[in-house]
Amino acid sequence: MAAAGQDNSFRDGKVDINADFPENGTNNGASIQDVDLLDEEDDRKPLASPGRSPNKAIEDDKSRSRSRKPFHYPTNRRTSEELDSHSTLATYNRYRYYSRLAPPDDHRMRIPDHIVPATLFYPPMFVDQSGKQGSLITIFSIWNTMMGTSLLSMPWALGQAGFVLGLVIMVVMAGLTLYTCYRVIKSVEGVDQEGEVLEFSDVCRHYLGRWGEGCSVFFSLSALLGAMIVYWVLMTNFLYNVVSFAYENINAPGNETSASTEVLCPLNSSYTPDNGNLSGMFHMATPGDDDTFHHVWERVKTVPFFLVILVFPLLNFKSPTFFTKFNALGTMSVVYLVVFVSVKASQWGIHLDFSHTGKDVDVTVASVYFPILTGTLSLAFFIHNAAVSICRNQKHPENNGRDLTIAYICVMVTYVIVGAVFYASFPKDKDCIEDNLLNNFSNTDTLAFVARVFLLFQMWTVFPLLFYIFRLQFMHTLFGSTYPSLVHVIVLNLVLVGVCVIFARFLPHIGTIIRFSGAFCGLAYIFTLPCLVHLVRLKQAGRLTWPTGVVHGFIILLGLANFVGQFFFLNKT
Amino acid sequence: MKKKVLLMGKSGSGKTSMRSIIFANYIARDTRRLGATIDVEHSHVRFLGNLVLNLWDCGGQEAFMENYFASQRDNIFRNVEVLIYVFDVESRELEKDMHYYQSCLEAILQNSPDAKIFCLVHKMDLVQEDQRELIFREREEDLQRLSKPLDCTCFRTSIWDETLYKAWSSIVYQLIPNVEQLETNLRNFAEVIDADEVLLFERATFLVISHCQRKPHRDVHRFEKISNIIKQFKLSCSKLAASFQSMEVRNSAFAAFIDIFTSNTYVMVIMSDTSIPSAAMLINIKNARKHFEKLEGYNNAQMLLK
């Protein structure tokens, strides 16, 4: 038996079979050779010396070898069956051999990065990407992100479904969307590999193939587009009202009343078709003044285009980080709206008449128009595309489910406050409630005016952000780069702005836009994709059972019904 | 007069690393700083008994090297048994590379027209995996076309996967005279002793010349791994000026014997029947050795007569 060399010294200068350059012996880096020799050094005694049984020698060697070999060296019969492990072992074997041939600073024998097995690039301390985000921040982020423009439409949507039925539907929808959102987050955890930063669209690609990813991107973009259109319509509305008020104040000061508790019922107000003010405000200008200003400044006909001048310059920025600084405005506007609704409600008192005695405002308890509410809520409770990013940095990811639930409850409560309280206290016919609740207030109402200014400014700063995210996803999916060229970007911006303007001109009903885009996007993102991914995952793990399949299939059908249901009520603006 | 194996290629194409890995030599200092590699004088490497490895940088060096090369041309290309030409797949000067290759071929045609030509497209690990086959096929076509009337065999290689070992094993396989006869005898030997697998290695490089596998094995990389392990062991031995002779490895599942076989080869026998005592195995190997040496004697005689 050949005994391993135990001496550390480098004997050079002696000619042997394979040494080529006599001077090489001294030049070898001591560190690597030392490491290798250390292995053999422990075997001070030769493996089989006389008086020592071979078996004992083998046992001794085994126990020593188990303790000092690297983790993937198959000293014990671990069944690592994958082909991959054989080639990884082969790579390691080569690495060991080549490192002995050259000093460590010789680049020729150094293992290149692309050969090192990928798992070695992510030591455990980096895979664990738990951030410093506490539960409270996560809950707040979720709440903040979900609170959007659908807040303004809540009372109207609630009324469409009927008061009691509406509240029931709110709770049910909140629970349903919470469940699917939880599924979304859980599914990402299941796929998370090699420390890659994953989004739900990656999960869709993993389980459902390219079309799954394409679907998720497409529907995500459509939700974004819906939000942008709503923003545009609202911005035109607020801009119109604010400028009209300012103009009227300048022209006919002292004519206004402030803090009026008067509530408008725009459906009954006089409007002329060519003015296009379908649910418009009647302005207190005298007929004679109409011509120039109000001809130029029409809410539906011209203001959308004026808005382009204000907004378009902001859209061509490469990086929107500047706009993220205005994020706080969003929260403040929500808080302001809640306060606003509470103040108005306290001024009006409750006006609910369930028994139609005529003493008070009639209340519909349940109505066949409830899909309008479900469509609106689909957008109101939509956070599935951002949930993964928000929950990624949780300090304690095991609390994701709990935090998500709390956040959803908070959101639901906010919506209920704004929706139900406003609805309950609205002093006129409940059918008057507009899909933008601020439309029920004249532009001289101080609180409403403040709300309009506030929201206008907030939307003006958030709109470029929405635009940017849309552009990012769109460009990346189609062209592989986020800023392919200035031409691409400008063309996309023009197209998107064009779409917004067209909607603002011809269909400025945010209720319709919200419910259609909510149902459409929700069809895929809230109902179908999370359930499909979950079912595929269970199937792959072999844990798919009939009840689970039926329940999730039912959820998918609900999503489809939600979408189809929107088309039945096209006349309800 | 010893026959040569020429290892040629542009400077920096990976020849020195390749030689170091195959022959288990400590690698020379990075010679780019010092000039091209000229190591005809130092080559002690003997290969397949009677072949000597010469390394030459061909092309891409300064003018005085070019002159030296040109003046020594006939010397270099005389008595060549094998020409192994290394191409760097990442090279940006394909035209130049081909030009130098062709001039080497001319010299071969003049001085050693019977030499076998092998072309290695090296550093393939730097190419994306899904493009490797495509790029290699392109190069192979070009090289075979350019090499006419000589025949060249092409391989794609990288030191970081099994392709280098396989390419050199194929080259060695083609250099062994009567290799089929060797294989048949090896198979008989394996069946007689009822071994799981019997391998025949070339002595200097531990490249597998032939093997007889009687039981299936999962690991396709095992030959290269064994070769690398034994070469590392040889490196350790050489530090003591000791030379490696034989090795026995045993555990509860198998027994493996590695021993000198003929003057050019080592044998490795793997048995899963561990009840057979080592002494018996060693006697078997000793007897087989006599038989194979006779065989090799015939082969060498044949080669000398050529």
CSV table of N, CA and C in Angstrom, one decimal, chain A residues 149 152 227-245 276-277 279-281 293 296-311 436 438-439 443 452-453 455-460 463 497-510 513:
chain,number,residue,atom,x,y,z
A,149,THR,N,-59.0,55.5,-5.4
A,149,THR,CA,-60.1,56.4,-5.8
A,149,THR,C,-61.5,55.7,-5.6
A,152,LEU,N,-64.2,57.3,-3.3
A,152,LEU,CA,-65.2,58.3,-3.7
A,152,LEU,C,-66.5,57.6,-4.2
A,227,ALA,N,-57.1,52.5,-13.4
A,227,ALA,CA,-56.9,53.5,-12.4
A,227,ALA,C,-56.4,54.8,-13.0
A,228,MET,N,-55.6,54.7,-14.1
A,228,MET,CA,-55.2,55.9,-14.7
A,228,MET,C,-56.3,56.7,-15.3
A,229,ILE,N,-57.2,56.0,-15.9
A,229,ILE,CA,-58.4,56.6,-16.6
A,229,ILE,C,-59.2,57.3,-15.5
A,230,VAL,N,-59.5,56.6,-14.4
A,230,VAL,CA,-60.2,57.2,-13.3
A,230,VAL,C,-59.6,58.4,-12.8
A,231,TYR,N,-58.3,58.3,-12.6
A,231,TYR,CA,-57.5,59.5,-12.2
A,231,TYR,C,-57.7,60.7,-13.1
A,232,TRP,N,-57.7,60.4,-14.4
A,232,TRP,CA,-57.8,61.5,-15.4
A,232,TRP,C,-59.2,62.1,-15.3
A,233,VAL,N,-60.2,61.3,-15.2
A,233,VAL,CA,-61.6,61.8,-15.1
A,233,VAL,C,-61.7,62.6,-13.9
A,234,LEU,N,-61.2,62.1,-12.8
A,234,LEU,CA,-61.4,62.9,-11.5
A,234,LEU,C,-60.6,64.2,-11.5
A,235,MET,N,-59.4,64.1,-12.1
A,235,MET,CA,-58.6,65.3,-12.2
A,235,MET,C,-59.3,66.4,-13.0
A,236,THR,N,-59.9,66.0,-14.1
A,236,THR,CA,-60.6,66.9,-14.9
A,236,THR,C,-61.8,67.5,-14.1
A,237,ASN,N,-62.5,66.6,-13.4
A,237,ASN,CA,-63.6,67.1,-12.6
A,237,ASN,C,-63.1,68.1,-11.6
A,238,PHE,N,-62.1,67.8,-10.9
A,238,PHE,CA,-61.7,68.7,-9.8
A,238,PHE,C,-61.1,70.0,-10.4
A,239,LEU,N,-60.3,69.8,-11.4
A,239,LEU,CA,-59.7,71.0,-12.0
A,239,LEU,C,-60.8,71.9,-12.5
A,240,TYR,N,-61.8,71.3,-13.1
A,240,TYR,CA,-62.9,72.1,-13.6
A,240,TYR,C,-63.6,72.9,-12.5
A,241,ASN,N,-63.9,72.2,-11.5
A,241,ASN,CA,-64.6,72.8,-10.4
A,241,ASN,C,-63.7,73.9,-9.7
A,242,VAL,N,-62.5,73.5,-9.5
A,242,VAL,CA,-61.6,74.5,-8.8
A,242,VAL,C,-61.5,75.8,-9.6
A,243,VAL,N,-61.2,75.6,-10.9
A,243,VAL,CA,-61.0,76.8,-11.7
A,243,VAL,C,-62.3,77.6,-11.8
A,244,SER,N,-63.4,76.8,-12.0
A,244,SER,CA,-64.7,77.5,-12.1
A,244,SER,C,-65.0,78.4,-10.9
A,245,PHE,N,-64.7,77.7,-9.7
A,245,PHE,CA,-65.0,78.4,-8.5
A,245,PHE,C,-64.1,79.7,-8.4
A,276,GLY,N,-72.8,69.0,-22.1
A,276,GLY,CA,-72.2,67.7,-21.7
A,276,GLY,C,-72.1,67.5,-20.2
A,277,ASN,N,-72.7,68.4,-19.4
A,277,ASN,CA,-72.5,68.2,-18.0
A,277,ASN,C,-73.6,67.2,-17.5
A,279,SER,N,-73.5,64.8,-15.2
A,279,SER,CA,-73.7,64.9,-13.7
A,279,SER,C,-72.9,66.1,-13.2
A,280,GLY,N,-73.3,67.2,-13.8
A,280,GLY,CA,-72.5,68.4,-13.5
A,280,GLY,C,-73.0,69.3,-12.4
A,281,MET,N,-72.3,70.2,-12.3
A,281,MET,CA,-72.7,71.2,-11.3
A,281,MET,C,-73.4,72.3,-12.0
A,293,PHE,N,-65.9,82.2,-21.1
A,293,PHE,CA,-65.2,81.3,-20.1
A,293,PHE,C,-65.8,79.9,-20.2
A,296,VAL,N,-65.1,77.9,-23.2
A,296,VAL,CA,-63.8,77.4,-23.3
A,296,VAL,C,-63.6,76.3,-22.2
A,297,TRP,N,-64.2,76.6,-21.1
A,297,TRP,CA,-63.8,75.7,-19.9
A,297,TRP,C,-65.0,74.8,-19.6
A,298,GLU,N,-65.2,73.8,-20.4
A,298,GLU,CA,-66.2,72.8,-20.2
A,298,GLU,C,-65.7,71.6,-19.6
A,299,ARG,N,-66.4,71.1,-18.7
A,299,ARG,CA,-65.9,69.9,-17.9
A,299,ARG,C,-65.6,68.7,-18.8
A,300,VAL,N,-66.5,68.5,-19.7
A,300,VAL,CA,-66.2,67.3,-20.5
A,300,VAL,C,-65.6,67.6,-21.8
A,301,LYS,N,-65.9,68.7,-22.3
A,301,LYS,CA,-65.4,68.9,-23.7
A,301,LYS,C,-64.0,69.4,-23.8
A,302,THR,N,-63.6,70.3,-22.9
A,302,THR,CA,-62.3,70.9,-23.1
A,302,THR,C,-61.3,70.7,-22.0
A,303,VAL,N,-61.8,70.6,-20.8
A,303,VAL,CA,-60.9,70.5,-19.7
A,303,VAL,C,-59.9,69.2,-19.8
A,304,PRO,N,-60.5,68.1,-20.3
A,304,PRO,CA,-59.5,67.0,-20.4
A,304,PRO,C,-58.3,67.4,-21.2
A,305,PHE,N,-58.5,68.2,-22.2
A,305,PHE,CA,-57.4,68.5,-23.1
A,305,PHE,C,-56.5,69.5,-22.4
A,306,PHE,N,-57.1,70.4,-21.6
A,306,PHE,CA,-56.2,71.3,-20.8
A,306,PHE,C,-55.4,70.6,-19.8
A,307,LEU,N,-55.9,69.5,-19.3
A,307,LEU,CA,-55.2,68.8,-18.3
A,307,LEU,C,-53.9,68.2,-18.9
A,308,VAL,N,-54.0,67.9,-20.2
A,308,VAL,CA,-52.8,67.3,-20.9
A,308,VAL,C,-51.6,68.2,-20.7
A,309,ILE,N,-51.9,69.5,-20.8
A,309,ILE,CA,-50.8,70.5,-20.7
A,309,ILE,C,-50.2,70.4,-19.3
A,310,LEU,N,-51.0,70.2,-18.3
A,310,LEU,CA,-50.5,70.2,-17.0
A,310,LEU,C,-49.7,68.9,-16.7
A,311,VAL,N,-50.2,67.8,-17.3
A,311,VAL,CA,-49.7,66.5,-16.9
A,311,VAL,C,-48.6,65.9,-17.8
A,436,ASN,N,-69.2,59.9,-7.9
A,436,ASN,CA,-68.1,60.6,-7.2
A,436,ASN,C,-68.8,61.5,-6.2
A,438,LEU,N,-68.1,63.7,-4.2
A,438,LEU,CA,-67.9,65.1,-4.1
A,438,LEU,C,-68.8,65.9,-5.1
A,439,ASN,N,-69.3,65.2,-6.1
A,439,ASN,CA,-70.2,65.8,-7.1
A,439,ASN,C,-71.5,66.3,-6.4
A,443,ASN,N,-69.7,73.7,-5.8
A,443,ASN,CA,-68.3,74.1,-5.7
A,443,ASN,C,-68.0,75.3,-4.8
A,452,ARG,N,-61.4,68.8,-3.0
A,452,ARG,CA,-61.1,68.8,-4.4
A,452,ARG,C,-59.7,69.3,-4.7
A,453,VAL,N,-59.3,70.4,-4.1
A,453,VAL,CA,-58.0,70.9,-4.3
A,453,VAL,C,-56.9,69.8,-3.8
A,455,LEU,N,-57.3,66.6,-3.4
A,455,LEU,CA,-57.2,65.4,-4.2
A,455,LEU,C,-56.6,65.7,-5.6
A,456,LEU,N,-56.9,66.9,-6.1
A,456,LEU,CA,-56.3,67.2,-7.4
A,456,LEU,C,-54.8,67.2,-7.3
A,457,PHE,N,-54.3,67.9,-6.3
A,457,PHE,CA,-52.9,67.9,-6.2
A,457,PHE,C,-52.3,66.5,-5.9
A,458,GLN,N,-53.0,65.7,-5.1
A,458,GLN,CA,-52.5,64.4,-4.8
A,458,GLN,C,-52.5,63.5,-6.1
A,459,MET,N,-53.5,63.6,-6.8
A,459,MET,CA,-53.6,62.8,-8.0
A,459,MET,C,-52.6,63.2,-9.1
A,460,TRP,N,-52.4,64.5,-9.1
A,460,TRP,CA,-51.4,65.1,-10.1
A,460,TRP,C,-50.0,64.6,-9.8
A,463,PHE,N,-50.2,60.4,-10.4
A,463,PHE,CA,-50.4,60.0,-11.8
A,463,PHE,C,-49.1,59.6,-12.6
A,497,VAL,N,-52.2,58.7,-22.9
A,497,VAL,CA,-52.9,60.0,-22.6
A,497,VAL,C,-54.1,60.1,-23.5
A,498,GLY,N,-53.9,59.7,-24.7
A,498,GLY,CA,-55.1,59.7,-25.7
A,498,GLY,C,-56.2,59.0,-25.1
A,499,VAL,N,-55.9,57.7,-24.6
A,499,VAL,CA,-57.0,56.9,-24.1
A,499,VAL,C,-57.7,57.6,-22.9
A,500,CYS,N,-56.9,58.1,-22.0
A,500,CYS,CA,-57.5,58.8,-20.9
A,500,CYS,C,-58.4,60.0,-21.3
A,501,VAL,N,-57.9,60.7,-22.3
A,501,VAL,CA,-58.6,61.9,-22.7
A,501,VAL,C,-59.9,61.5,-23.3
A,502,ILE,N,-59.9,60.4,-24.1
A,502,ILE,CA,-61.1,60.0,-24.8
A,502,ILE,C,-62.2,59.5,-23.8
A,503,PHE,N,-61.7,58.8,-22.8
A,503,PHE,CA,-62.6,58.4,-21.7
A,503,PHE,C,-63.2,59.6,-21.0
A,504,ALA,N,-62.3,60.6,-20.7
A,504,ALA,CA,-62.8,61.8,-20.0
A,504,ALA,C,-63.8,62.5,-20.8
A,505,ARG,N,-63.6,62.5,-22.1
A,505,ARG,CA,-64.5,63.2,-23.0
A,505,ARG,C,-65.8,62.6,-23.2
A,506,PHE,N,-65.8,61.2,-23.4
A,506,PHE,CA,-67.0,60.5,-23.8
A,506,PHE,C,-67.6,59.7,-22.8
A,507,LEU,N,-66.8,59.3,-21.8
A,507,LEU,CA,-67.4,58.4,-20.7
A,507,LEU,C,-66.9,58.8,-19.4
A,508,PRO,N,-67.2,60.0,-18.9
A,508,PRO,CA,-66.6,60.4,-17.7
A,508,PRO,C,-67.3,59.9,-16.4
A,509,HIS,N,-67.7,58.6,-16.4
A,509,HIS,CA,-68.4,58.1,-15.3
A,509,HIS,C,-67.5,57.1,-14.6
A,510,ILE,N,-66.9,57.6,-13.5
A,510,ILE,CA,-65.9,56.8,-12.9
A,510,ILE,C,-66.5,55.5,-12.3
A,513,ILE,N,-66.2,53.0,-15.1
A,513,ILE,CA,-64.8,52.6,-15.3
A,513,ILE,C,-64.3,51.7,-14.2
